[in-house]
CSV table of C-alpha atoms in Angstrom, one decimal:
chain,number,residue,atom,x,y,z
A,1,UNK,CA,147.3,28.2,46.7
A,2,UNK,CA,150.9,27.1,48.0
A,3,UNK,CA,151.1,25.1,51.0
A,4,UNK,CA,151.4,25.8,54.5
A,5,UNK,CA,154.8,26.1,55.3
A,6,UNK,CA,155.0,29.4,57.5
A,7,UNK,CA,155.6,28.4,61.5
A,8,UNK,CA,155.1,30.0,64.5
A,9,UNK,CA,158.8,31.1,64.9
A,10,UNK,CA,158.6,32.7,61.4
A,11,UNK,CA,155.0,34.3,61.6
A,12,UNK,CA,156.6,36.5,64.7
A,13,UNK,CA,159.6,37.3,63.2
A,14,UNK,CA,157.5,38.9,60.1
A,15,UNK,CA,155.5,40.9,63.1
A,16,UNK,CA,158.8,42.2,64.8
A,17,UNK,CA,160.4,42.9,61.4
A,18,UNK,CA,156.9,44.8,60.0
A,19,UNK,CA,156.3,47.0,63.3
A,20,UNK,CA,159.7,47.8,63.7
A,21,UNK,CA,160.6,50.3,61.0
A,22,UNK,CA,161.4,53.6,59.9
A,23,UNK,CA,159.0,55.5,62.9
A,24,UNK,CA,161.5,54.3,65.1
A,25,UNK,CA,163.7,57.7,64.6
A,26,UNK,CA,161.1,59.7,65.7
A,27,UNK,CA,158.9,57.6,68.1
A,28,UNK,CA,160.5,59.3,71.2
A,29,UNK,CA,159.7,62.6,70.1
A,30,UNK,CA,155.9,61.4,69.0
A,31,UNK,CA,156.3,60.0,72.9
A,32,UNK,CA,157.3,62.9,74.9
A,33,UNK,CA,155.4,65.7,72.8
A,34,UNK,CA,152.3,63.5,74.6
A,35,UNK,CA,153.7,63.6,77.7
A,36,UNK,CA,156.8,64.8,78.8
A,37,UNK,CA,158.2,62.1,80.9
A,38,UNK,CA,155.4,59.6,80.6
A,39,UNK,CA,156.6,58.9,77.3
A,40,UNK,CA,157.4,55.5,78.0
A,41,UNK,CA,154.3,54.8,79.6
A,42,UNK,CA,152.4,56.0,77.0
A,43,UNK,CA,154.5,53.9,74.4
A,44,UNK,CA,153.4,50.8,76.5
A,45,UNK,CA,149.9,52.2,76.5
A,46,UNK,CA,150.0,52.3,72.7
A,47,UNK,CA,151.4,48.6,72.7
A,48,UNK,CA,148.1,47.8,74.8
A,49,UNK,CA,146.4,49.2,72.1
A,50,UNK,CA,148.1,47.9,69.3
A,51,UNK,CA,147.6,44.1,70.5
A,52,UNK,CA,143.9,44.4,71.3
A,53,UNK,CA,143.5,45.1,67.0
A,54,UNK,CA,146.5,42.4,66.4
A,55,UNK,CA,144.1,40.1,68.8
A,56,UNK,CA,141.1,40.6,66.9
A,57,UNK,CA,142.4,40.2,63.4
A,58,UNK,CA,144.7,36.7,65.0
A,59,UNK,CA,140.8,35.6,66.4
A,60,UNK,CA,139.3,36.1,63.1
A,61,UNK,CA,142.7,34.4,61.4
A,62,UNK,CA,142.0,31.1,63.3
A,63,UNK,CA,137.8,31.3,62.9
A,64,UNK,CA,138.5,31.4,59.2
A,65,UNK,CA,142.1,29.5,58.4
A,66,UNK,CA,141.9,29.3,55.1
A,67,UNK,CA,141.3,33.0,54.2
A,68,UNK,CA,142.3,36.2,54.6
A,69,UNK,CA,140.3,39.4,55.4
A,70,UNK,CA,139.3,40.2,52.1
A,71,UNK,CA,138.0,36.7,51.7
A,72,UNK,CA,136.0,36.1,54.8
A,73,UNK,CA,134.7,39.8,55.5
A,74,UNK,CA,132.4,38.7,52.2
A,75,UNK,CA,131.1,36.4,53.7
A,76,UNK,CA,131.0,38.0,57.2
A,77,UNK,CA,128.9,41.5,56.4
A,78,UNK,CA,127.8,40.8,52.9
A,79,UNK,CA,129.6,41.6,49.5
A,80,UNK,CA,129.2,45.7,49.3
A,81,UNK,CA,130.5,46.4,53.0
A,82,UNK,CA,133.0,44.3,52.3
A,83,UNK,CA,134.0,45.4,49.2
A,84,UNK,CA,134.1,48.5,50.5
A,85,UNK,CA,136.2,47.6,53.8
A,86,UNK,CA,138.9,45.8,51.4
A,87,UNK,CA,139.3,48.7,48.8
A,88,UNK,CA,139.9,51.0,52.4
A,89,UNK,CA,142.3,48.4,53.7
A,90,UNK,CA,144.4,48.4,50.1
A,91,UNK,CA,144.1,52.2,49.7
A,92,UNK,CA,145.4,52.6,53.4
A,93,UNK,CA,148.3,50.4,52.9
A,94,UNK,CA,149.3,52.1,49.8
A,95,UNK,CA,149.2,55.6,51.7
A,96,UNK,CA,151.2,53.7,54.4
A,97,UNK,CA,153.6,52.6,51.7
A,98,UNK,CA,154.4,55.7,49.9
A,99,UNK,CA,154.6,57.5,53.3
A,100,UNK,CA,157.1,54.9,54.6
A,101,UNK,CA,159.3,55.3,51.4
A,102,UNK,CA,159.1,59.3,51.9
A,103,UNK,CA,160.6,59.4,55.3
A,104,UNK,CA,163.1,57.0,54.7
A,105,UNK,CA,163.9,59.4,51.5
A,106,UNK,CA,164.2,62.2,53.8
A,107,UNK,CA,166.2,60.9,56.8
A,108,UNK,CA,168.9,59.6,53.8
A,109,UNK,CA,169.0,62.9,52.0
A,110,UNK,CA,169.4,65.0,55.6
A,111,UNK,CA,171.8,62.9,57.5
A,112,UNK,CA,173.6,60.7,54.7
A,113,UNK,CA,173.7,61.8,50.8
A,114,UNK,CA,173.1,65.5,51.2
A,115,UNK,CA,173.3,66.4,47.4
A,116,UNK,CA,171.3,63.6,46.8
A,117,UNK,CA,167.4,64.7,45.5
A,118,UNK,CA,164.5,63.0,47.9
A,119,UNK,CA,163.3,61.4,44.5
A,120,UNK,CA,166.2,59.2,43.8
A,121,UNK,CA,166.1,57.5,47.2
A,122,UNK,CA,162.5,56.9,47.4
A,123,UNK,CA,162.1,55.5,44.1
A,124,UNK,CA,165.1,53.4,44.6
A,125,UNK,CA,164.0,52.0,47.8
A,126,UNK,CA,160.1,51.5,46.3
A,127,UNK,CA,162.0,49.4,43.2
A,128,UNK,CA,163.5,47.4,45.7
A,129,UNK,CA,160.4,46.6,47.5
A,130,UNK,CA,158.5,46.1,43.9
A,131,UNK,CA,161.2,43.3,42.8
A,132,UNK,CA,161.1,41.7,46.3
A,133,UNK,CA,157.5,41.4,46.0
A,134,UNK,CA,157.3,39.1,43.1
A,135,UNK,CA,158.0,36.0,45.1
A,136,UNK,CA,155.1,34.2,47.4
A,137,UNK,CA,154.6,34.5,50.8
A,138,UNK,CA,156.5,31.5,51.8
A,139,UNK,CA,159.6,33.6,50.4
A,140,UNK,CA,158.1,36.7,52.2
A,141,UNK,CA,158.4,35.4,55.4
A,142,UNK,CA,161.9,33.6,55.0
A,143,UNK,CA,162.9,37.5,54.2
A,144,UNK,CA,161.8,37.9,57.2
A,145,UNK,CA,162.8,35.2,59.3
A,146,UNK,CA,166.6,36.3,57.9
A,147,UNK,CA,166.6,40.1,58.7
A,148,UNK,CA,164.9,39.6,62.4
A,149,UNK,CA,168.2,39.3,64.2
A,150,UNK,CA,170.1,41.9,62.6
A,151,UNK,CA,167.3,44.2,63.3
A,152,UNK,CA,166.6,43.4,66.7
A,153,UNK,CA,170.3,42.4,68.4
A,154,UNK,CA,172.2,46.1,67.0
A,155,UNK,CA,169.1,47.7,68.4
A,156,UNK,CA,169.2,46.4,71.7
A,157,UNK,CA,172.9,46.4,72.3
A,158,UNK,CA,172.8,50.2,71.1
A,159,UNK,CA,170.3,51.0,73.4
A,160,UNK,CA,172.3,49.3,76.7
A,161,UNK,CA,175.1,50.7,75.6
A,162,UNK,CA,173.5,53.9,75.6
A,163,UNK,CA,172.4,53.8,79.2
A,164,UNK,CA,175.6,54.3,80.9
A,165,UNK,CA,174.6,58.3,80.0
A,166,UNK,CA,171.2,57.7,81.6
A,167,UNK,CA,169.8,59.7,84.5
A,168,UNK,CA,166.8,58.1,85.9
A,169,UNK,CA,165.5,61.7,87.2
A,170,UNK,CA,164.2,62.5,83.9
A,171,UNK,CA,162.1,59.6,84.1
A,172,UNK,CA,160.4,61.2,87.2
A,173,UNK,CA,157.3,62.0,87.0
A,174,UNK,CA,156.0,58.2,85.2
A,175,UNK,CA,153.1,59.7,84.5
A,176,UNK,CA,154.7,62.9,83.0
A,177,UNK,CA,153.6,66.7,83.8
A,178,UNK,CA,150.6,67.0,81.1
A,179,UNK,CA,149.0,63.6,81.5
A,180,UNK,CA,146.2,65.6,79.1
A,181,UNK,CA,147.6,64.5,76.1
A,182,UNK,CA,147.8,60.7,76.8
A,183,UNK,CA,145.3,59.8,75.0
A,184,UNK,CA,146.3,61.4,71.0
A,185,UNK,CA,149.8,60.6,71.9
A,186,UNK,CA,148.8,56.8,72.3
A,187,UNK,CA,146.6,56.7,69.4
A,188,UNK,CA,149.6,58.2,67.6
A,189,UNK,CA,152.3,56.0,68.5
A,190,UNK,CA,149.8,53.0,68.6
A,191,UNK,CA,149.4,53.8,64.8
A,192,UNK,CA,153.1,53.0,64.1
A,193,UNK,CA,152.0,48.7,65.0
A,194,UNK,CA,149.7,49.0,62.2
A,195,UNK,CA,152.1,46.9,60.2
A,196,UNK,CA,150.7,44.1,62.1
A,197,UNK,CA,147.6,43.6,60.1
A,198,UNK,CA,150.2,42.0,57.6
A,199,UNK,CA,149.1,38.8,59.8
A,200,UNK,CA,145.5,38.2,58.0
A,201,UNK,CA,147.7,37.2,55.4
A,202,UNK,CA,150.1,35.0,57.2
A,203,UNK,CA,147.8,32.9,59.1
A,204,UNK,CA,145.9,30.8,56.2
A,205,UNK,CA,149.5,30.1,54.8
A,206,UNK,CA,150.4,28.5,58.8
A,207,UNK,CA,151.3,24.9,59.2
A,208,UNK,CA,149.3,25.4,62.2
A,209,UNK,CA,146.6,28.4,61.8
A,210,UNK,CA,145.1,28.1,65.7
A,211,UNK,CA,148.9,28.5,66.9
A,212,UNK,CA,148.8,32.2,65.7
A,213,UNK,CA,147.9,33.8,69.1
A,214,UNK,CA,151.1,32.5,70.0
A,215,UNK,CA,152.9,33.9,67.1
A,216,UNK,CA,150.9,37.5,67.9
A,217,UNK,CA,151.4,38.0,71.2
A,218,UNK,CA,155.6,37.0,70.9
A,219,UNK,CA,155.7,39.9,67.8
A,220,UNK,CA,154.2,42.4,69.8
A,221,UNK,CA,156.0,41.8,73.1
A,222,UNK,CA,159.4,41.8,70.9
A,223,UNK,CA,158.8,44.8,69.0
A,224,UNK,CA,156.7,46.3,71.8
A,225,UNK,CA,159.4,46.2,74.2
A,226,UNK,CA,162.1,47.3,72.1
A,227,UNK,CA,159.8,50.5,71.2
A,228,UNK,CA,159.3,51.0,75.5
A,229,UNK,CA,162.4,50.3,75.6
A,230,UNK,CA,164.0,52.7,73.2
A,231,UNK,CA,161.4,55.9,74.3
A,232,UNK,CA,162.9,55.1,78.1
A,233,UNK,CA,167.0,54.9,77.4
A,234,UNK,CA,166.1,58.5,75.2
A,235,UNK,CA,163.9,60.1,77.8
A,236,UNK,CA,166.7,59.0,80.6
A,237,UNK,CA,169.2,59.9,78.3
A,238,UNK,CA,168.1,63.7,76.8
A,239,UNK,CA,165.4,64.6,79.1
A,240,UNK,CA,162.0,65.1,77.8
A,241,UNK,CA,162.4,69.3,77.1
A,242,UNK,CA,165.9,68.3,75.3
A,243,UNK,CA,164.2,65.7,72.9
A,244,UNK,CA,161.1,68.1,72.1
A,245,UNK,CA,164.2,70.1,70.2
A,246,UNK,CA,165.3,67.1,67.9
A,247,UNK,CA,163.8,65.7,64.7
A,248,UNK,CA,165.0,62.3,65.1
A,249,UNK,CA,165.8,61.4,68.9
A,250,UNK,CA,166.4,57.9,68.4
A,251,UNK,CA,169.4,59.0,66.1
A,252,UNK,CA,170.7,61.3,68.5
A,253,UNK,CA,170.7,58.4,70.8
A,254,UNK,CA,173.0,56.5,68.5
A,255,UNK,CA,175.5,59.4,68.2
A,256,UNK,CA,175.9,59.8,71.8
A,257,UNK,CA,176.7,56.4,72.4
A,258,UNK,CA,180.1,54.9,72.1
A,259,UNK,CA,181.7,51.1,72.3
A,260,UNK,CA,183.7,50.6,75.2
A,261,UNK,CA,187.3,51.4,74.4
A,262,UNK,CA,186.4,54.1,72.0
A,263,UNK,CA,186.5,51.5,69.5
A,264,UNK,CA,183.7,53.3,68.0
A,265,UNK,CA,183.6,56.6,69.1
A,266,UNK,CA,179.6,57.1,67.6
A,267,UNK,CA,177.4,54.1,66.6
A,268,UNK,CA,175.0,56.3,64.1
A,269,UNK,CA,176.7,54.3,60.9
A,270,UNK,CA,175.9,51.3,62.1
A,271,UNK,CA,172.5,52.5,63.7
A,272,UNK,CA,171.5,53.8,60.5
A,273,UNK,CA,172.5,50.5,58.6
A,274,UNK,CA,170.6,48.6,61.2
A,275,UNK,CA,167.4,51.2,60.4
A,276,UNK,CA,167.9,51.0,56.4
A,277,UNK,CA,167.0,46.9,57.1
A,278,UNK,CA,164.6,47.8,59.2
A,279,UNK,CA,162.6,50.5,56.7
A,280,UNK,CA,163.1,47.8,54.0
A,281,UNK,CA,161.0,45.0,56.2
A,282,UNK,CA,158.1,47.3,56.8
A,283,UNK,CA,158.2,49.1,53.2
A,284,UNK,CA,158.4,45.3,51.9
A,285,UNK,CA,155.4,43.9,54.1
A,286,UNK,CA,153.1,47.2,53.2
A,287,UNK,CA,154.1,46.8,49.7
A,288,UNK,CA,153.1,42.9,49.5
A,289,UNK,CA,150.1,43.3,51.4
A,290,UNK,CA,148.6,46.1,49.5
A,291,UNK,CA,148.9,44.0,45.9
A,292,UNK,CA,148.4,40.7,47.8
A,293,UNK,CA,145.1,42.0,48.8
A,294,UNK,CA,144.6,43.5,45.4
A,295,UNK,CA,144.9,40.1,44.0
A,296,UNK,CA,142.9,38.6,46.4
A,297,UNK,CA,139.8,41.2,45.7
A,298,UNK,CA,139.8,40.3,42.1
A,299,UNK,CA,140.1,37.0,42.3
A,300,UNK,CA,143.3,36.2,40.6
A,301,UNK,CA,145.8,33.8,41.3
A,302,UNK,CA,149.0,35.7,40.9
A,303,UNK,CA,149.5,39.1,42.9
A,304,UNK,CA,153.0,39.6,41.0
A,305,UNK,CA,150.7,41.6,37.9
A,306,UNK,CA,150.3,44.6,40.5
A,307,UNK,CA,153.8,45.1,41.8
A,308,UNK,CA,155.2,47.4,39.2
A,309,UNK,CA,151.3,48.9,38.1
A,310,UNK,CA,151.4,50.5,41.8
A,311,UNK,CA,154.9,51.5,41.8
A,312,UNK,CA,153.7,54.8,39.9
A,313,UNK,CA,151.0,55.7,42.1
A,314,UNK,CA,153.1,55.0,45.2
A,315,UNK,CA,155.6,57.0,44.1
A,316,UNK,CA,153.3,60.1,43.4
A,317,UNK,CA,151.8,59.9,46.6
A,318,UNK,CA,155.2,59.6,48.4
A,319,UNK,CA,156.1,62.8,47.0
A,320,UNK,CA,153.3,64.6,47.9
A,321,UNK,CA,153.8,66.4,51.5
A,322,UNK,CA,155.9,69.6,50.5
A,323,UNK,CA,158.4,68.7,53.3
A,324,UNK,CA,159.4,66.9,56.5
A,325,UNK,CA,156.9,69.0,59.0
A,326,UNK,CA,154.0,68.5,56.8
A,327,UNK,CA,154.7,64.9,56.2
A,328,UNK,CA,155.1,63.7,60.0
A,329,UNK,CA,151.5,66.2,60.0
A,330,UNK,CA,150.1,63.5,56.8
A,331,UNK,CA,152.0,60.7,59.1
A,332,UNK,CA,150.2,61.0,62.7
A,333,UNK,CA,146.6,62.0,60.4
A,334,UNK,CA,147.0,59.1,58.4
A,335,UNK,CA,147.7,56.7,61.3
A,336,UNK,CA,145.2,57.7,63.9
A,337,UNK,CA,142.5,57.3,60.8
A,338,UNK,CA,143.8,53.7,59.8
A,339,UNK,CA,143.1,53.0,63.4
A,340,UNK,CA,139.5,52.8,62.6
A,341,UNK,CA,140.5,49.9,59.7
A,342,UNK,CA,143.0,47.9,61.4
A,343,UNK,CA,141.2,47.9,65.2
A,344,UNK,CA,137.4,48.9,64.6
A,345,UNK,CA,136.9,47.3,62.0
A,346,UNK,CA,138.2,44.0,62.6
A,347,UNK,CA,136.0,44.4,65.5
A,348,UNK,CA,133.0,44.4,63.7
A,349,UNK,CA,133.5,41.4,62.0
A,350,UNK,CA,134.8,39.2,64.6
A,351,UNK,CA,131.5,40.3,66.8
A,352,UNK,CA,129.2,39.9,63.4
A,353,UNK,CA,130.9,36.2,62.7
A,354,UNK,CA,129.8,35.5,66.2
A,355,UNK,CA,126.7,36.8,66.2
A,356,UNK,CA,125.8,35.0,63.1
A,357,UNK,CA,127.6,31.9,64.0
A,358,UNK,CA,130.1,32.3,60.7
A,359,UNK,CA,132.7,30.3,60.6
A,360,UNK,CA,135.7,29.0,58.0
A,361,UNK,CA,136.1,25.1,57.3
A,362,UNK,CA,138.6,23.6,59.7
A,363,UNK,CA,138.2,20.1,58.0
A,364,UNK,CA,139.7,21.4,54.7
A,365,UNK,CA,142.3,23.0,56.8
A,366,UNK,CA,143.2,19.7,58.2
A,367,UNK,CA,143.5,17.9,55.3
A,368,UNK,CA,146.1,20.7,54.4
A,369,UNK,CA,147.9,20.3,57.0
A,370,UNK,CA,148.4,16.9,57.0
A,371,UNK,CA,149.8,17.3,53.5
A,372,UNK,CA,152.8,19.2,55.1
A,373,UNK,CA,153.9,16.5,57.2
């Protein structure tokens, strides 16, 4: 096992740089088919969510520091349950993988490379994951230590920029017109955190495991509030009916904004440059945790044996949905089911672990962290 070297600083910026991906383009759509103008509200809603399963599995992290989920759940419910609670967690990542991949492929071939064939973009982008992979988490989270502010500064100064077009009316009302479909719309949106659960791996690699609420709750308000934040400037900006007519909203956004002085007349290029990055981080912490786990439920020391064997089965089941409407269809499906794995779940155990008093050792812990300093 390497040694704890992963901070607090850099266990949030793997949070951000995870939840923040390639949903982003059509979150405000996801937002206002929910509820009109209370899409905004019900992206914070979906935040609230979001943090209650990123607190359990961060509680569960610190009971048992020097394992991740697939280790302690064994121990937890018993070997079967939590065999079979592992194998869902791996399989559901892997969905979330190839899924990730196919939308990336299909906002490149429609807005970018239009001659360009879906395949050739999401097997390029999986190859790059599968070769990024091969390092060990210490290196994961440096990647993602480097990309966090060139994801998160374009994004916000796109987004400011963009509310000199804003009309505050079409916020009004907060609570939109059909406050009926709150509810799916947050489960929906609350889906696209699921990237989170990334942390059960994190923590046991901390210099300081019981630090990692801190480390939780910075990630989600970041990435959180750039997701309220994003589903408000295009609400204000659109209106809700306008939005409910385009695919990607948050790209739209990016086209109707300019730099002051016209020196950029449309910031989509560099939005879109700015998103690539941002798919890459998610596709790359999906990829690593799925054959990370992998290695971790067989009991072998190196995950890097599973990073090309899954490319194949990745790819097949990126390619699956026969286009772009049945896909976002597979997407909100898929999400609100992993709910039940990421939330429930970790719920379970972390009541079960109480209940029968289960905890990791914090004195072999120590002794690792002492070796650090």
């Amino acid at each position: 096992m390497e040694t704890r070297q992963i901070t607090v600083i850099q266990a949030a910026a793997v949070l951000v740089s995870t939840i923040i991906g390639v949903g982003v383009l059509a979150l405000p759509l996801f937002a206002v088919r929910a509820a009109d103008s209370g899409g905004p509200l019900v992206t914070f809603l979906a935040m609230l969510l979001a943090f209650v399963g990123l607190f359990l599995i961060t509680r569960l992290g610190i009971r048992f520091p020097n394992e991740m989920i697939i280790q302690y759940s064994e121990k937890v419910i018993g070997k079967w349950l939590a065999w079979i609670g592992s194998l869902s967690i791996i399989l559901f990542f892997a969905v979330l993988t190839s899924l990730t991949a196919r939308e990336f492929g299909e906002v490149v071939v429609t807005s970018v490379l239009k001659s360009t064939p879906v395949e050739v973009t999401v097997i390029a982008m999986l190859l790059l994951a599968a070769i990024s992979t091969r390092h060990g988490i210490t290196t994961f989270a440096h990647i993602h230590t480097f990309y966090f502010p060139f994801l998160l500064f374009p994004a916000l100064v796109i987004v400011a920029l963009s509310l000199k077009n804003a009309e505050a009316i079409n916020l009004l009302p907060i609570w939109g017109n059909e406050p009926g479909g709150m509810l799916k719309g947050t489960l929906t949106i609350a889906a696209l955190f699921q990237g989170a659960f990334v942390l059960t791996a994190v923590i046991p690699n901390m210099k300081h495991p019981e630090k990692a609420m801190k480390a939780s709750f910075w990630g989600m308000m970041i990435a959180g509030g750039l997701y309220v934040i994003i589903v408000a400037a295009t609400v204000s900006v659109f209106g809700s009916e306008e939005i409910k007519q385009l695919l990607w909203p948050t790209l739209e956004l990016a086209k109707a904004t300019s730099l002051p002085a016209n020196i950029l007349e449309r910031l989509d290029a560099s939005f879109l440059a700015v998103w690539v990055t941002a798919v890459f981080t998610t596709l790359f912490s999906s990829y690593f945790f799925t054959i990370y786990s992998m290695s971790h439920l067989f009991r072998l020391q190196e995950h890097k044996l599973f990073s090309y064997f899954i490319l194949p089965f990745v790819f097949v089941m990126a390619m699956l949905p026969k286009n772009i409407i049945q896909m976002y269809e597979i997407i909100e499906n898929v999400g609100r089911i992993g709910l039940i794995i990421t939330i429930v779940y970790p719920a379970i155990l972390l009541i079960v672990s109480i209940l029968r008093k289960k905890r990791g050792n914090p004195v072999a812990n120590n002794k690792k962290v002492d070796q650090t300093h």
